[in-house]
Amino acid sequence: MIELVSSQRCIGCDKCVHVCPTNVFDRGADGIPVIARQDDCQTCFMCEAYCPVDALFVAPTTHPQPADAPLRDESRLAGSDLLGSYRARIGWGRGRTPGARFAVGPELPGATPATPTTTTLTATAPADSATPTPHPKGTTQ
Amino acid sequence: MTRPTQTGLSLDTDVMVLGGGPAGAWAAISAAEAGARVVLADKGYLGTSGAAASGGNNLWYLPEDESLRARAVADREALGGRLTDRRWMERVQTETYRQINRLAEWGYPFPRDEHGNERRSSLQGPEYMRRLRRKVHRSGVHILDHHPALELLTDADGTVSGAAGLRRQEGWTRWQARAGAVVLATGGCAFLSGAFGLNVDTGDGHLMAAELGAELSGMEFSSVYGRSPAFGNHTKGLMMQFASYYDASGRPLEAEGHKGAELIARRLAAGRPVHARLDRAPTALRQSMRQAQPNYFLPLDKAGVDPFDEAYPLRLVFEGTVRGTGGLRLLTPDCATGVPGLYAAGDVATRELVTGAASGGGSLNGAWAISSGTWAGGGAARFARNRGALPPRHNLRPAGTTALRAAPPGGHPTTRAEVDETVTTVQKEVLPLDRNYFRTADRLHTSLRTLDTLWGRLADQPAATDGRTMLRAREAAAMTAHARWMYRAALAREESRGVHRRDDRPGTAARFEHRLMVSGLEQLDVRADPVLPVLTAKGTRAARIAAGDASQERRVS
Ligand SMILES: Cc1cc2nc3c(=O)[nH]c(=O)nc-3n(C[C@H](O)[C@H](O)[C@H](O)COP(=O)(O)OP(=O)(O)OC[C@H]3O[C@@H](n4cnc5c(N)ncnc54)[C@H](O)[C@@H]3O)c2cc1C
Ligand code: SF4
Ligand code: SF4
């Protein structure tokens, strides 16, 4: 669950207020968002991914942390590189390469057969792109 | 708390898309490309909301190689318990391939393997959805974030003519859009189980469509749970292919394959712990595993667990019809629901046509969202164009029933406590493994008695006065309806097939090799779908038995 909005780091851009899918934050009077509805947090890490200054921390647990928990201790989190770690992994932010570029992954027996797609495909339009999609018959009533 | 007011936002458009996950995004792009004006409203935020944004998608993305594609169809057909339709599977292959290649042209940063070849069969959630948002925006679509839809609107003839909802970051005021056609892309229903990114998916679209008489299909294929660390909700399963499983004392558990999955579920259902460790991952692969799926490792890292080294406790989190396959039944190749002017795409629609009785999470659902979104957007644009002028505003009729009308004289508006109780009541029937993962006729009957009684109370439930409660009341009603469809269909399917397990009916019965339709809100009706599965020659039972591969027929008891 969302546990921390660092008032030291926050620049009041309101991104987290906009992107949180479950509307957990409210705009605070001082411009710093407040965690208004922690129960609604679905621990999806999206706010962390979008915060430009790594001011947010979402604990991995689905229940709130006690006040003195290490996962709420800002200096400890900052010291162990846990602030902004999702953003770093997905390679978002100035000067970073999108993490998707490195997501080759191992071959997994249960996944789609990983099919090498050569770069030439980017240039050639897929053969079917000009033809209308076939409409199966018999599913209509 | 702010009272939702009638003064709010009023819009006119050709196509209204409800939901901004991948299905809604692709539908909006496709409708705009067909020349329609498009408005897209999401409960949350287009880019972060829904299953794909949090989870990411491996895709059924296959090169244009006839034999490879045919093999993939035959494989999925067997896995899907022979309820699929080959023609739809082939269409999904073609469409997904085409659209993913366009996504590459739009700049999605696909990785390259060691030979320099691009790999296009996997998408990281936040990156994928951020790119789609940009494309939707550039297509001229009017995006409304934090605008949950509550109900559909029809004209005097019952043709869908728009939708209405709440503006939850604008003081919970109202919005209303008049539209020539509507695409539902509101996702599946995960019953507020808390599963990774799924609390926005409460089956709202299914309820809206059912209020206009739409039928559903495959609702019995809804007993899907994801494996997550016990402390969290992160149901990322792919990396677990490298896991070994242990009991509390560190003794290994025999947890291979289909049987193993059931064993783990039975242990957890009995309250006995199961631990996992990725000790089957070769050291050389570990870095690439981390790069492939950062959202699997992130929560573990934060909790100080190195999953390659240390066994961590698991739990199973319910994912309902997100990674199950049931949803609105489709009548045409462009995803019409049968209600005039109403189209459905992605998880709100049944995915049985392509995944049958098996879960489509893991490659087919994502491909389906792309393909069905594209078709539904095109279909809705055509419908709106052929229809011409929008009906006059005073002729629009709100189609929502439960939890939306003002309390009658003497009645009281619905309270938050009442709504929370509804949610808890439904969750008690659908979340527990021993109710839903392992089904029996007795337990299904017991649950249905509770759920039917609950629906009886909700049917004429008045609206709440504050917007937040009003939205939750609609979600709770949608979940109640969903649970009833699931269990009614589960009772009717007197066998086990795919993800639907009946402990009292182990084994697949040939007489059930067809899809089941369910419809209604008060009175539920289940019947066999007159449209039969369309299977490949290779996939026929005779051919497989001849090939000595009858293993798929037998079910683990
Ligand atoms: C952890 C996880 C991993 C997965 N991995 C894979 C995979 O590897 N491969 C694969 O193919 N599939 C996978 N899936 C499934 C896949 O993500 C979904 O099938 C896909 O996201 C469906 O897209 P959708 O747009 O239909 O639904 P969603 O992505 O769930 O989006 C639904 C949208 O509708 C909005 N909405 C809901 N109600 C309303 C309302 N009343 N008004 C307005 N908007 C509303 C929500 O806010 C949400 O944005 C995975 C799922 C999970 C949970
Ligand atoms: S983790 Fe997700 S739900 Fe929780 S506050 Fe952040 S964005 Fe919102
Ligand atoms: S996204 Fe970060 S910087 Fe912007 S308001 Fe939220 S916490 Fe502050």
Coordinates of N, CA, C and O and ligand atoms in Angstrom, one line a residue, chain B residues 18-24 41-44 49-52 55-58 147-149 185-187 196 198 200-201 204 208 235-236 319 322-323 345-348 360-367 369, ligand 1:
Chain B
L18 N -16.3 3.0 -23.3 CA -16.3 2.9 -21.8 C -15.2 2.0 -21.4 O -15.2 0.8 -21.7
G19 N -14.1 2.5 -20.7 CA -13.0 1.7 -20.3 C -11.8 2.1 -21.1 O -11.8 2.2 -22.3
G20 N -10.7 2.2 -20.4 CA -9.4 2.7 -21.0 C -8.3 1.7 -20.7 O -7.1 2.2 -20.5
G21 N -8.5 0.4 -20.7 CA -7.4 -0.6 -20.8 C -7.1 -0.7 -22.2 O -7.5 0.1 -23.1
P22 N -6.3 -1.8 -22.6 CA -5.9 -1.9 -24.0 C -7.1 -2.1 -24.9 O -7.1 -1.5 -26.0
A23 N -8.2 -2.8 -24.5 CA -9.3 -3.0 -25.4 C -10.0 -1.7 -25.7 O -10.3 -1.4 -26.9
G24 N -10.2 -0.8 -24.7 CA -10.8 0.5 -25.0 C -9.9 1.4 -25.8 O -10.4 2.1 -26.7
A41 N -14.2 7.2 -21.8 CA -14.2 7.5 -20.4 C -13.7 6.3 -19.6 O -14.1 5.2 -19.9
D42 N -12.8 6.6 -18.7 CA -12.3 5.5 -17.8 C -12.6 5.8 -16.3 O -12.6 7.0 -15.9
K43 N -12.8 4.8 -15.6 CA -13.0 4.9 -14.2 C -11.8 5.5 -13.5 O -11.9 6.3 -12.6
G44 N -10.6 5.0 -13.9 CA -9.4 5.5 -13.4 C -8.7 6.4 -14.4 O -9.2 7.5 -14.8
S49 N -4.6 2.2 -15.6 CA -5.8 1.5 -15.1 C -6.0 0.2 -15.8 O -5.7 0.1 -17.0
G50 N -6.4 -0.8 -15.0 CA -6.7 -2.1 -15.6 C -5.6 -3.1 -15.5 O -4.5 -2.8 -15.1
A51 N -5.9 -4.3 -16.0 CA -5.1 -5.5 -15.8 C -3.7 -5.3 -16.5 O -2.7 -5.7 -16.0
A52 N -3.8 -4.8 -17.8 CA -2.6 -4.8 -18.6 C -1.5 -3.8 -18.1 O -0.3 -4.0 -18.1
G55 N 0.0 -5.4 -14.9 CA 0.6 -6.8 -15.1 C 1.5 -6.9 -16.3 O 2.5 -7.7 -16.2
G56 N 1.3 -6.2 -17.3 CA 2.0 -6.4 -18.6 C 1.4 -7.6 -19.3 O 0.7 -8.4 -18.8
N57 N 1.7 -7.7 -20.6 CA 1.1 -8.8 -21.4 C 2.2 -9.5 -22.3 O 2.8 -8.9 -23.1
N58 N 2.3 -10.8 -22.1 CA 2.9 -11.6 -23.1 C 1.8 -11.9 -24.2 O 0.6 -12.0 -23.8
H147 N -13.7 9.3 -14.9 CA -15.1 9.4 -15.3 C -15.8 8.1 -15.3 O -16.1 7.6 -16.4
P148 N -16.0 7.4 -14.2 CA -16.7 6.1 -14.2 C -18.1 6.2 -14.8 O -18.8 7.1 -14.5
A149 N -18.4 5.2 -15.7 CA -19.7 5.2 -16.2 C -20.6 4.4 -15.3 O -20.2 3.4 -14.7
A185 N -15.7 -1.6 -22.8 CA -14.4 -2.2 -22.7 C -13.9 -2.0 -21.2 O -12.8 -1.6 -20.9
T186 N -14.9 -2.4 -20.3 CA -14.7 -2.2 -18.9 C -14.0 -3.3 -18.2 O -13.9 -3.3 -17.0
G187 N -13.4 -4.3 -18.9 CA -12.6 -5.3 -18.3 C -13.5 -6.4 -17.7 O -14.7 -6.4 -17.8
F196 N -3.5 -7.8 -8.3 CA -2.6 -6.8 -8.9 C -3.3 -5.9 -9.9 O -3.5 -6.3 -11.1
L198 N -6.4 -4.9 -10.2 CA -7.7 -5.3 -10.7 C -8.9 -4.7 -9.9 O -10.0 -5.0 -10.2
V200 N -10.2 -2.0 -10.2 CA -11.1 -1.2 -11.0 C -12.0 -2.1 -11.9 O -13.0 -1.6 -12.4
D201 N -11.7 -3.4 -11.9 CA -12.5 -4.3 -12.7 C -13.6 -5.0 -11.9 O -13.3 -6.0 -11.3
D204 N -18.7 -3.8 -14.2 CA -19.8 -2.8 -14.4 C -20.4 -2.9 -15.8 O -21.6 -2.7 -16.0
M208 N -24.3 -3.3 -17.1 CA -25.0 -2.3 -18.0 C -25.6 -3.0 -19.2 O -26.7 -2.7 -19.6
T235 N 0.2 -11.0 -8.6 CA -0.2 -12.3 -9.2 C 0.6 -12.5 -10.5 O -0.1 -12.7 -11.5
K236 N 1.8 -12.2 -10.5 CA 2.6 -12.4 -11.7 C 3.1 -13.9 -11.8 O 3.9 -14.3 -11.0
E319 N -8.9 -13.9 -9.4 CA -8.9 -13.0 -10.5 C -10.1 -13.1 -11.4 O -10.2 -12.5 -12.5
V322 N -11.2 -11.9 -15.1 CA -10.1 -11.2 -15.8 C -9.2 -12.3 -16.4 O -9.0 -12.3 -17.6
R323 N -8.7 -13.2 -15.6 CA -8.0 -14.3 -16.2 C -8.9 -15.6 -16.4 O -8.4 -16.6 -16.8
A345 N -15.5 -5.3 -26.1 CA -14.2 -5.7 -26.5 C -13.4 -6.0 -25.2 O -13.7 -5.5 -24.2
G346 N -12.4 -6.9 -25.4 CA -11.5 -7.2 -24.3 C -12.2 -8.2 -23.3 O -13.0 -9.0 -23.7
D347 N -11.8 -8.0 -22.0 CA -12.3 -9.0 -21.0 C -13.7 -8.9 -20.7 O -14.3 -9.8 -20.1
V348 N -14.4 -7.8 -21.1 CA -15.8 -7.7 -20.8 C -16.6 -8.7 -21.7 O -17.7 -9.1 -21.4
G360 N -7.1 -17.3 -20.5 CA -6.5 -16.7 -21.6 C -5.3 -15.7 -21.1 O -4.6 -15.1 -21.9
G361 N -5.2 -15.7 -19.8 CA -4.1 -14.9 -19.2 C -2.8 -15.5 -19.6 O -2.7 -16.7 -19.6
G362 N -1.8 -14.8 -20.0 CA -0.5 -15.4 -20.4 C -0.3 -15.4 -21.9 O 0.8 -15.7 -22.3
S363 N -1.2 -14.9 -22.7 CA -0.9 -14.6 -24.1 C -2.2 -14.3 -24.9 O -2.1 -13.4 -25.8
L364 N -3.3 -15.1 -24.7 CA -4.4 -14.9 -25.5 C -5.3 -13.7 -25.2 O -5.8 -13.0 -26.0
N365 N -5.4 -13.4 -23.9 CA -6.3 -12.3 -23.5 C -5.8 -11.0 -24.0 O -6.6 -10.1 -24.5
G366 N -4.5 -10.8 -23.9 CA -3.9 -9.5 -24.4 C -4.1 -9.4 -25.9 O -4.4 -8.3 -26.4
A367 N -3.9 -10.5 -26.7 CA -4.1 -10.5 -28.1 C -5.6 -10.2 -28.4 O -5.9 -9.5 -29.4
A369 N -7.7 -8.5 -26.6 CA -8.0 -7.1 -26.3 C -7.7 -6.3 -27.5 O -8.4 -5.4 -27.9
Ligands
LIG1 C1 -1.3 -10.0 -13.3 C2 -1.8 -10.2 -14.7 C3 -1.0 -10.6 -15.7 C4 -1.5 -10.8 -17.0 N1 -0.6 -11.2 -17.9 C5 -1.1 -11.5 -19.2 C6 -0.2 -11.9 -20.2 O1 1.0 -12.1 -20.0 N2 -0.7 -12.1 -21.4 C7 -2.0 -11.9 -21.7 O2 -2.5 -12.1 -22.8 N3 -2.9 -11.4 -20.8 C8 -2.4 -11.2 -19.5 N4 -3.3 -10.8 -18.5 C9 -4.7 -10.4 -18.9 C10 -4.7 -9.1 -19.7 O3 -4.0 -8.1 -19.0 C11 -6.2 -8.6 -19.9 O4 -6.8 -9.6 -20.6 C12 -6.3 -7.3 -20.6 O5 -5.7 -6.3 -19.8 C13 -7.7 -7.0 -20.9 O6 -7.9 -5.7 -21.4 P1 -9.2 -4.8 -21.1 O7 -8.9 -3.5 -21.7 O8 -10.3 -5.6 -21.6 O9 -9.3 -4.8 -19.5 P2 -8.5 -3.9 -18.5 O10 -7.1 -3.9 -18.9 O11 -8.7 -4.6 -17.1 O12 -9.1 -2.5 -18.5 C14 -10.4 -2.2 -18.1 C15 -10.6 -0.7 -17.9 O13 -12.0 -0.4 -17.8 C16 -12.1 0.6 -16.8 N5 -13.4 0.5 -16.2 C17 -14.0 -0.4 -15.4 N6 -15.2 -0.1 -15.1 C18 -15.5 1.1 -15.6 C19 -16.6 2.0 -15.6 N7 -17.7 1.7 -15.0 N8 -16.5 3.1 -16.3 C20 -15.4 3.5 -17.0 N9 -14.3 2.7 -17.0 C21 -14.4 1.5 -16.4 C22 -11.0 0.3 -15.8 O14 -10.6 1.4 -15.1 C23 -9.9 -0.2 -16.7 O15 -9.0 0.8 -17.1 C24 -2.8 -10.6 -17.2 C25 -3.7 -10.2 -16.2 C26 -3.2 -10.0 -14.9 C27 -4.2 -9.6 -13.8

